[in-house]
Amino acid sequence: MCKEVKPKFTEETAPLGDMSEFAAPFAQPRYDVDSSGVWYIGVKTDREGNTQEATPVKLSSPIDIIGRGTDNDGAYYRVIRWQDANTRRTKTAAIPKGEIVTGQCWARLGQYGIDILSGKVKRERLSDYLQTQGGGDIYTITDRAGWHKDTYIMPSGETITATDKGPAIIYNGDTSQAKAYQPNGELTDWQQNIARYAAGNSRLCLALGASFAAPLLSLLNEESGGFHLMGDSSDGKTTAAKVALSVWGKPSGSLLSWSGTKIGFSNTAAARNDGLLVLDEIGQASPHVIGDTVYSVMNGINKVQGAKQGGNRALTRWKVMMFSTDEKTPDSILKHHKGDWNAGQAARLPSIRAAAQYGIYDTLHGFEDGALLSEHIAQSAEKYHGTAGRLFIRQLLDDLEQAKQQATERIAAFMATIPELSGQARRVAKRFAIAAAALELAAPVTGLPVGVGMAGVKQCFDEWLEANGAGKHEDRRIIEQAEDFIAQYALGTRFMEWSDKSTNRDHAGYRKQEGEKLELWVIRRVFADEIAQSFDESKACRVLADNGLLKYNYKNRGY
């Protein structure tokens, strides 16, 4: 920086008053940005005290400072814009101000392809430039994809708005799968090679419905949820998952495995907020991860974490629609490992059999078998993807209020076609209804005739209801546990005959047989540990008594 130099006056030329308006301007240090880079132009002073600009010093390749912003934790950022050296495309990013102050930002800028010249003084000058220069536009910095008022952020960081005007929001979250969310092919390609095969195929309708329902969850104030498609390895479950993924991006790059960690899935869920999360092969996951993942992902909030400056970091929240596949159900996997798949988890991720007439297909649309149809769909999804989801978001943005009203009406129409339900069964039915409504709302995008999507999703729900019943999940589990216990031990050595007077204490109770009538008198500790298991003992008694499996003692007012 140049020091201030005051002009000298002789007695004859000394000013009588304020003559500053006639003073010559002094050279000031400044920055300049042109097509070749960011330059620092200092000043130099000669022996007579005159100042002039020094030779420009290049600091980096071109970087424009277009604004500043803060994130959910209150951390400050500078927003930069540059041209990618390879693609020549203009890119925007938010750089934490803390990284600029400490010099940690150089590696980040290098990863962006920006050249940073070496030398301590040059980098100090560049740090000053990044902190003090440029435009003053205010941006919101977020690590959460999905809806932000009238802007939708893709997992790649791409923003979709109702107008061509760029939104004042920067996505600074996980972009590890950004390449998978680049659109490819025309909408007609996707319709003719993928979407049209959902007509008459209920499982493909469910996959597409879940995919289009994802961005509706927040708009309709609905909870996160999903579907688990289970069946044999050759049924085509993964093909259904790829159909769902093709709405938003390339399946091979966006399909995830269950073999992850709870924290990893939470970070992924934030990047998929208001979007679709597809997990393949649940059998690969550790048993504790299955339960933890469903709860952590579906609850839509990360765990409390401390901040470096003290206190806690702001909580990240999200909503996702999950589509999962495997040969087994989460319930059966957890049972095998002595785990528990409770009512809340079952309601959030209900299981539907993949098997139809031809694997997952009800109709083959002219193909010789299901394998050939699956092969065609899978190959097509790799070539044509990502256009449908973007067009659906723009369709919603044309009139968000009208879109919400139409979705609500279609949900009500679906619920009107099913029997009266309560508890977990109604929660599951509502999720099917959202999927059906979304697929109908997306008819202009899919090209499917009106009513096709609703019918396909309804078929899946009817099969789920037939397999699970309208009762509460907890009640069914208690009954199943009691029936399994009876089948395994009723006629075995664990029950002593009613007339047996031995002192054997290692038994489950007594067996009383009167003709064809068999009664088992179970020791209370055994009842609590092996029949009620994780459920409250009094609740288990009420459920079994209501279903004729436990006798109520009217004399002692107990079971």
mmCIF file with all atom_site columns, C-alpha atoms in Angstrom, residues 124-274:
data_model
loop_
_atom_site.group_PDB
_atom_site.id
_atom_site.type_symbol
_atom_site.label_atom_id
_atom_site.label_alt_id
_atom_site.label_comp_id
_atom_site.label_asym_id
_atom_site.label_entity_id
_atom_site.label_seq_id
_atom_site.pdbx_PDB_ins_code
_atom_site.Cartn_x
_atom_site.Cartn_y
_atom_site.Cartn_z
_atom_site.occupancy
_atom_site.B_iso_or_equiv
_atom_site.pdbx_formal_charge
_atom_site.auth_seq_id
_atom_site.auth_comp_id
_atom_site.auth_asym_id
_atom_site.auth_atom_id
_atom_site.pdbx_PDB_model_num
ATOM 1   C CA . GLU A 1 124 ? -1.863  -12.935 0.761   1.00 0.00 ? 124 GLU A CA 1
ATOM 2   C CA . ARG A 1 125 ? -2.920  -10.502 -1.968  1.00 0.00 ? 125 ARG A CA 1
ATOM 3   C CA . LEU A 1 126 ? -5.334  -13.084 -3.409  1.00 0.00 ? 126 LEU A CA 1
ATOM 4   C CA . SER A 1 127 ? -6.775  -13.705 0.059   1.00 0.00 ? 127 SER A CA 1
ATOM 5   C CA . ASP A 1 128 ? -7.436  -9.961  0.410   1.00 0.00 ? 128 ASP A CA 1
ATOM 6   C CA . TYR A 1 129 ? -9.064  -9.950  -3.027  1.00 0.00 ? 129 TYR A CA 1
ATOM 7   C CA . LEU A 1 130 ? -11.382 -12.849 -2.169  1.00 0.00 ? 130 LEU A CA 1
ATOM 8   C CA . GLN A 1 131 ? -12.446 -11.227 1.102   1.00 0.00 ? 131 GLN A CA 1
ATOM 9   C CA . THR A 1 132 ? -12.883 -7.587  0.131   1.00 0.00 ? 132 THR A CA 1
ATOM 10  C CA . GLN A 1 133 ? -13.570 -7.225  -3.579  1.00 0.00 ? 133 GLN A CA 1
ATOM 11  C CA . GLY A 1 134 ? -16.469 -7.952  -5.917  1.00 0.00 ? 134 GLY A CA 1
ATOM 12  C CA . GLY A 1 135 ? -20.220 -7.649  -5.852  1.00 0.00 ? 135 GLY A CA 1
ATOM 13  C CA . GLY A 1 136 ? -22.372 -7.425  -2.754  1.00 0.00 ? 136 GLY A CA 1
ATOM 14  C CA . ASP A 1 137 ? -25.286 -9.682  -3.718  1.00 0.00 ? 137 ASP A CA 1
ATOM 15  C CA . ILE A 1 138 ? -26.557 -11.751 -0.796  1.00 0.00 ? 138 ILE A CA 1
ATOM 16  C CA . TYR A 1 139 ? -26.883 -15.534 -1.215  1.00 0.00 ? 139 TYR A CA 1
ATOM 17  C CA . THR A 1 140 ? -28.246 -18.362 0.903   1.00 0.00 ? 140 THR A CA 1
ATOM 18  C CA . ILE A 1 141 ? -25.746 -21.209 1.270   1.00 0.00 ? 141 ILE A CA 1
ATOM 19  C CA . THR A 1 142 ? -27.202 -24.671 1.883   1.00 0.00 ? 142 THR A CA 1
ATOM 20  C CA . ASP A 1 143 ? -26.033 -28.279 2.057   1.00 0.00 ? 143 ASP A CA 1
ATOM 21  C CA . ARG A 1 144 ? -29.576 -29.529 1.543   1.00 0.00 ? 144 ARG A CA 1
ATOM 22  C CA . ALA A 1 145 ? -31.016 -30.292 -1.889  1.00 0.00 ? 145 ALA A CA 1
ATOM 23  C CA . GLY A 1 146 ? -34.732 -30.115 -2.740  1.00 0.00 ? 146 GLY A CA 1
ATOM 24  C CA . TRP A 1 147 ? -37.174 -27.243 -2.316  1.00 0.00 ? 147 TRP A CA 1
ATOM 25  C CA . HIS A 1 148 ? -36.096 -23.778 -1.226  1.00 0.00 ? 148 HIS A CA 1
ATOM 26  C CA . LYS A 1 149 ? -39.226 -21.661 -1.714  1.00 0.00 ? 149 LYS A CA 1
ATOM 27  C CA . ASP A 1 150 ? -39.691 -21.490 -5.494  1.00 0.00 ? 150 ASP A CA 1
ATOM 28  C CA . THR A 1 151 ? -36.369 -23.142 -6.307  1.00 0.00 ? 151 THR A CA 1
ATOM 29  C CA . TYR A 1 152 ? -35.615 -26.862 -6.529  1.00 0.00 ? 152 TYR A CA 1
ATOM 30  C CA . ILE A 1 153 ? -32.012 -28.048 -6.142  1.00 0.00 ? 153 ILE A CA 1
ATOM 31  C CA . MET A 1 154 ? -30.949 -31.339 -7.731  1.00 0.00 ? 154 MET A CA 1
ATOM 32  C CA . PRO A 1 155 ? -28.386 -33.606 -5.974  1.00 0.00 ? 155 PRO A CA 1
ATOM 33  C CA . SER A 1 156 ? -25.870 -32.315 -8.520  1.00 0.00 ? 156 SER A CA 1
ATOM 34  C CA . GLY A 1 157 ? -26.359 -28.743 -7.291  1.00 0.00 ? 157 GLY A CA 1
ATOM 35  C CA . GLU A 1 158 ? -28.306 -27.762 -10.412 1.00 0.00 ? 158 GLU A CA 1
ATOM 36  C CA . THR A 1 159 ? -31.129 -25.343 -9.638  1.00 0.00 ? 159 THR A CA 1
ATOM 37  C CA . ILE A 1 160 ? -34.528 -25.383 -11.314 1.00 0.00 ? 160 ILE A CA 1
ATOM 38  C CA . THR A 1 161 ? -36.681 -22.260 -11.096 1.00 0.00 ? 161 THR A CA 1
ATOM 39  C CA . ALA A 1 162 ? -39.924 -21.028 -12.576 1.00 0.00 ? 162 ALA A CA 1
ATOM 40  C CA . THR A 1 163 ? -38.068 -18.257 -14.417 1.00 0.00 ? 163 THR A CA 1
ATOM 41  C CA . ASP A 1 164 ? -34.757 -18.007 -16.223 1.00 0.00 ? 164 ASP A CA 1
ATOM 42  C CA . LYS A 1 165 ? -33.399 -15.768 -13.461 1.00 0.00 ? 165 LYS A CA 1
ATOM 43  C CA . GLY A 1 166 ? -30.712 -17.463 -11.394 1.00 0.00 ? 166 GLY A CA 1
ATOM 44  C CA . PRO A 1 167 ? -31.758 -18.001 -7.748  1.00 0.00 ? 167 PRO A CA 1
ATOM 45  C CA . ALA A 1 168 ? -29.870 -16.360 -4.880  1.00 0.00 ? 168 ALA A CA 1
ATOM 46  C CA . ILE A 1 169 ? -29.023 -19.740 -3.397  1.00 0.00 ? 169 ILE A CA 1
ATOM 47  C CA . ILE A 1 170 ? -25.897 -21.876 -3.631  1.00 0.00 ? 170 ILE A CA 1
ATOM 48  C CA . TYR A 1 171 ? -25.809 -25.630 -2.982  1.00 0.00 ? 171 TYR A CA 1
ATOM 49  C CA . ASN A 1 172 ? -22.718 -26.507 -0.971  1.00 0.00 ? 172 ASN A CA 1
ATOM 50  C CA . GLY A 1 173 ? -23.550 -30.111 -0.084  1.00 0.00 ? 173 GLY A CA 1
ATOM 51  C CA . ASP A 1 174 ? -22.560 -33.566 -1.278  1.00 0.00 ? 174 ASP A CA 1
ATOM 52  C CA . THR A 1 175 ? -22.012 -33.680 -5.035  1.00 0.00 ? 175 THR A CA 1
ATOM 53  C CA . SER A 1 176 ? -20.227 -37.041 -5.142  1.00 0.00 ? 176 SER A CA 1
ATOM 54  C CA . GLN A 1 177 ? -22.825 -38.355 -7.591  1.00 0.00 ? 177 GLN A CA 1
ATOM 55  C CA . ALA A 1 178 ? -23.291 -35.148 -9.563  1.00 0.00 ? 178 ALA A CA 1
ATOM 56  C CA . LYS A 1 179 ? -22.339 -36.777 -12.877 1.00 0.00 ? 179 LYS A CA 1
ATOM 57  C CA . ALA A 1 180 ? -25.146 -39.315 -12.497 1.00 0.00 ? 180 ALA A CA 1
ATOM 58  C CA . TYR A 1 181 ? -27.718 -36.515 -12.386 1.00 0.00 ? 181 TYR A CA 1
ATOM 59  C CA . GLN A 1 182 ? -26.942 -35.066 -15.800 1.00 0.00 ? 182 GLN A CA 1
ATOM 60  C CA . PRO A 1 183 ? -29.866 -35.467 -18.249 1.00 0.00 ? 183 PRO A CA 1
ATOM 61  C CA . ASN A 1 184 ? -29.379 -37.430 -21.442 1.00 0.00 ? 184 ASN A CA 1
ATOM 62  C CA . GLY A 1 185 ? -31.712 -38.013 -24.377 1.00 0.00 ? 185 GLY A CA 1
ATOM 63  C CA . GLU A 1 186 ? -35.057 -36.451 -25.206 1.00 0.00 ? 186 GLU A CA 1
ATOM 64  C CA . LEU A 1 187 ? -38.270 -36.928 -23.243 1.00 0.00 ? 187 LEU A CA 1
ATOM 65  C CA . THR A 1 188 ? -39.801 -38.906 -26.138 1.00 0.00 ? 188 THR A CA 1
ATOM 66  C CA . ASP A 1 189 ? -36.847 -41.329 -25.966 1.00 0.00 ? 189 ASP A CA 1
ATOM 67  C CA . TRP A 1 190 ? -37.538 -41.964 -22.286 1.00 0.00 ? 190 TRP A CA 1
ATOM 68  C CA . GLN A 1 191 ? -41.282 -42.299 -22.840 1.00 0.00 ? 191 GLN A CA 1
ATOM 69  C CA . GLN A 1 192 ? -40.989 -44.777 -25.718 1.00 0.00 ? 192 GLN A CA 1
ATOM 70  C CA . ASN A 1 193 ? -38.221 -46.928 -24.258 1.00 0.00 ? 193 ASN A CA 1
ATOM 71  C CA . ILE A 1 194 ? -39.050 -46.928 -20.540 1.00 0.00 ? 194 ILE A CA 1
ATOM 72  C CA . ALA A 1 195 ? -42.224 -45.224 -19.305 1.00 0.00 ? 195 ALA A CA 1
ATOM 73  C CA . ARG A 1 196 ? -44.659 -46.858 -21.714 1.00 0.00 ? 196 ARG A CA 1
ATOM 74  C CA . TYR A 1 197 ? -43.888 -50.313 -20.319 1.00 0.00 ? 197 TYR A CA 1
ATOM 75  C CA . ALA A 1 198 ? -45.448 -49.283 -16.996 1.00 0.00 ? 198 ALA A CA 1
ATOM 76  C CA . ALA A 1 199 ? -48.885 -49.560 -18.610 1.00 0.00 ? 199 ALA A CA 1
ATOM 77  C CA . GLY A 1 200 ? -50.351 -52.814 -17.324 1.00 0.00 ? 200 GLY A CA 1
ATOM 78  C CA . ASN A 1 201 ? -47.331 -53.477 -15.085 1.00 0.00 ? 201 ASN A CA 1
ATOM 79  C CA . SER A 1 202 ? -48.202 -52.679 -11.497 1.00 0.00 ? 202 SER A CA 1
ATOM 80  C CA . ARG A 1 203 ? -44.655 -52.870 -10.076 1.00 0.00 ? 203 ARG A CA 1
ATOM 81  C CA . LEU A 1 204 ? -43.310 -50.439 -12.650 1.00 0.00 ? 204 LEU A CA 1
ATOM 82  C CA . CYS A 1 205 ? -46.223 -48.119 -11.856 1.00 0.00 ? 205 CYS A CA 1
ATOM 83  C CA . LEU A 1 206 ? -45.273 -48.270 -8.179  1.00 0.00 ? 206 LEU A CA 1
ATOM 84  C CA . ALA A 1 207 ? -41.605 -47.546 -8.991  1.00 0.00 ? 207 ALA A CA 1
ATOM 85  C CA . LEU A 1 208 ? -42.499 -44.537 -11.149 1.00 0.00 ? 208 LEU A CA 1
ATOM 86  C CA . GLY A 1 209 ? -45.116 -43.357 -8.651  1.00 0.00 ? 209 GLY A CA 1
ATOM 87  C CA . ALA A 1 210 ? -42.583 -43.415 -5.821  1.00 0.00 ? 210 ALA A CA 1
ATOM 88  C CA . SER A 1 211 ? -40.102 -41.500 -7.962  1.00 0.00 ? 211 SER A CA 1
ATOM 89  C CA . PHE A 1 212 ? -42.506 -38.706 -8.915  1.00 0.00 ? 212 PHE A CA 1
ATOM 90  C CA . ALA A 1 213 ? -43.932 -38.599 -5.371  1.00 0.00 ? 213 ALA A CA 1
ATOM 91  C CA . ALA A 1 214 ? -40.551 -37.648 -3.877  1.00 0.00 ? 214 ALA A CA 1
ATOM 92  C CA . PRO A 1 215 ? -40.745 -33.879 -4.542  1.00 0.00 ? 215 PRO A CA 1
ATOM 93  C CA . LEU A 1 216 ? -44.386 -33.813 -3.398  1.00 0.00 ? 216 LEU A CA 1
ATOM 94  C CA . LEU A 1 217 ? -43.697 -34.859 0.204   1.00 0.00 ? 217 LEU A CA 1
ATOM 95  C CA . SER A 1 218 ? -42.708 -31.399 1.438   1.00 0.00 ? 218 SER A CA 1
ATOM 96  C CA . LEU A 1 219 ? -45.328 -29.645 -0.658  1.00 0.00 ? 219 LEU A CA 1
ATOM 97  C CA . LEU A 1 220 ? -48.057 -31.801 0.881   1.00 0.00 ? 220 LEU A CA 1
ATOM 98  C CA . ASN A 1 221 ? -46.502 -31.819 4.370   1.00 0.00 ? 221 ASN A CA 1
ATOM 99  C CA . GLU A 1 222 ? -46.241 -35.616 4.305   1.00 0.00 ? 222 GLU A CA 1
ATOM 100 C CA . GLU A 1 223 ? -43.678 -37.727 6.154   1.00 0.00 ? 223 GLU A CA 1
ATOM 101 C CA . SER A 1 224 ? -40.789 -39.585 4.570   1.00 0.00 ? 224 SER A CA 1
ATOM 102 C CA . GLY A 1 225 ? -41.455 -43.165 3.590   1.00 0.00 ? 225 GLY A CA 1
ATOM 103 C CA . GLY A 1 226 ? -40.948 -45.732 0.907   1.00 0.00 ? 226 GLY A CA 1
ATOM 104 C CA . PHE A 1 227 ? -41.512 -49.224 -0.422  1.00 0.00 ? 227 PHE A CA 1
ATOM 105 C CA . HIS A 1 228 ? -39.509 -52.438 -0.270  1.00 0.00 ? 228 HIS A CA 1
ATOM 106 C CA . LEU A 1 229 ? -39.805 -54.718 -3.307  1.00 0.00 ? 229 LEU A CA 1
ATOM 107 C CA . MET A 1 230 ? -38.847 -58.301 -2.449  1.00 0.00 ? 230 MET A CA 1
ATOM 108 C CA . GLY A 1 231 ? -38.661 -61.489 -4.478  1.00 0.00 ? 231 GLY A CA 1
ATOM 109 C CA . ASP A 1 232 ? -36.356 -63.941 -6.242  1.00 0.00 ? 232 ASP A CA 1
ATOM 110 C CA . SER A 1 233 ? -33.119 -62.744 -7.827  1.00 0.00 ? 233 SER A CA 1
ATOM 111 C CA . SER A 1 234 ? -34.451 -63.194 -11.358 1.00 0.00 ? 234 SER A CA 1
ATOM 112 C CA . ASP A 1 235 ? -37.756 -61.373 -10.817 1.00 0.00 ? 235 ASP A CA 1
ATOM 113 C CA . GLY A 1 236 ? -36.540 -57.998 -12.123 1.00 0.00 ? 236 GLY A CA 1
ATOM 114 C CA . LYS A 1 237 ? -36.588 -55.999 -8.867  1.00 0.00 ? 237 LYS A CA 1
ATOM 115 C CA . THR A 1 238 ? -33.465 -54.042 -9.789  1.00 0.00 ? 238 THR A CA 1
ATOM 116 C CA . THR A 1 239 ? -35.032 -53.196 -13.155 1.00 0.00 ? 239 THR A CA 1
ATOM 117 C CA . ALA A 1 240 ? -37.935 -51.555 -11.324 1.00 0.00 ? 240 ALA A CA 1
ATOM 118 C CA . ALA A 1 241 ? -35.404 -49.593 -9.253  1.00 0.00 ? 241 ALA A CA 1
ATOM 119 C CA . LYS A 1 242 ? -33.656 -48.439 -12.437 1.00 0.00 ? 242 LYS A CA 1
ATOM 120 C CA . VAL A 1 243 ? -36.965 -47.288 -13.904 1.00 0.00 ? 243 VAL A CA 1
ATOM 121 C CA . ALA A 1 244 ? -37.513 -45.128 -10.812 1.00 0.00 ? 244 ALA A CA 1
ATOM 122 C CA . LEU A 1 245 ? -33.985 -43.711 -10.981 1.00 0.00 ? 245 LEU A CA 1
ATOM 123 C CA . SER A 1 246 ? -34.180 -42.931 -14.705 1.00 0.00 ? 246 SER A CA 1
ATOM 124 C CA . VAL A 1 247 ? -36.662 -40.148 -13.911 1.00 0.00 ? 247 VAL A CA 1
ATOM 125 C CA . TRP A 1 248 ? -33.864 -38.126 -12.300 1.00 0.00 ? 248 TRP A CA 1
ATOM 126 C CA . GLY A 1 249 ? -30.554 -39.431 -13.615 1.00 0.00 ? 249 GLY A CA 1
ATOM 127 C CA . LYS A 1 250 ? -28.379 -42.320 -14.736 1.00 0.00 ? 250 LYS A CA 1
ATOM 128 C CA . PRO A 1 251 ? -29.243 -45.473 -12.759 1.00 0.00 ? 251 PRO A CA 1
ATOM 129 C CA . SER A 1 252 ? -25.746 -46.968 -12.710 1.00 0.00 ? 252 SER A CA 1
ATOM 130 C CA . GLY A 1 253 ? -24.400 -43.840 -11.032 1.00 0.00 ? 253 GLY A CA 1
ATOM 131 C CA . SER A 1 254 ? -27.235 -43.125 -8.619  1.00 0.00 ? 254 SER A CA 1
ATOM 132 C CA . LEU A 1 255 ? -28.233 -46.625 -7.440  1.00 0.00 ? 255 LEU A CA 1
ATOM 133 C CA . LEU A 1 256 ? -26.914 -47.135 -3.908  1.00 0.00 ? 256 LEU A CA 1
ATOM 134 C CA . SER A 1 257 ? -26.260 -50.228 -1.837  1.00 0.00 ? 257 SER A CA 1
ATOM 135 C CA . TRP A 1 258 ? -27.559 -50.910 1.654   1.00 0.00 ? 258 TRP A CA 1
ATOM 136 C CA . SER A 1 259 ? -23.976 -51.666 2.764   1.00 0.00 ? 259 SER A CA 1
ATOM 137 C CA . GLY A 1 260 ? -23.303 -48.263 4.318   1.00 0.00 ? 260 GLY A CA 1
ATOM 138 C CA . THR A 1 261 ? -23.294 -46.536 7.702   1.00 0.00 ? 261 THR A CA 1
ATOM 139 C CA . LYS A 1 262 ? -25.964 -44.603 9.555   1.00 0.00 ? 262 LYS A CA 1
ATOM 140 C CA . ILE A 1 263 ? -24.040 -41.315 9.258   1.00 0.00 ? 263 ILE A CA 1
ATOM 141 C CA . GLY A 1 264 ? -23.318 -41.950 5.584   1.00 0.00 ? 264 GLY A CA 1
ATOM 142 C CA . PHE A 1 265 ? -26.989 -42.541 4.843   1.00 0.00 ? 265 PHE A CA 1
ATOM 143 C CA . SER A 1 266 ? -27.939 -39.358 6.725   1.00 0.00 ? 266 SER A CA 1
ATOM 144 C CA . ASN A 1 267 ? -25.535 -37.304 4.593   1.00 0.00 ? 267 ASN A CA 1
ATOM 145 C CA . THR A 1 268 ? -26.895 -38.966 1.469   1.00 0.00 ? 268 THR A CA 1
ATOM 146 C CA . ALA A 1 269 ? -30.465 -38.243 2.548   1.00 0.00 ? 269 ALA A CA 1
ATOM 147 C CA . ALA A 1 270 ? -29.658 -34.524 2.888   1.00 0.00 ? 270 ALA A CA 1
ATOM 148 C CA . ALA A 1 271 ? -28.309 -34.577 -0.673  1.00 0.00 ? 271 ALA A CA 1
ATOM 149 C CA . ARG A 1 272 ? -31.505 -36.353 -1.795  1.00 0.00 ? 272 ARG A CA 1
ATOM 150 C CA . ASN A 1 273 ? -33.861 -34.097 0.160   1.00 0.00 ? 273 ASN A CA 1
ATOM 151 C CA . ASP A 1 274 ? -37.283 -33.930 -1.520  1.00 0.00 ? 274 ASP A CA 1
#
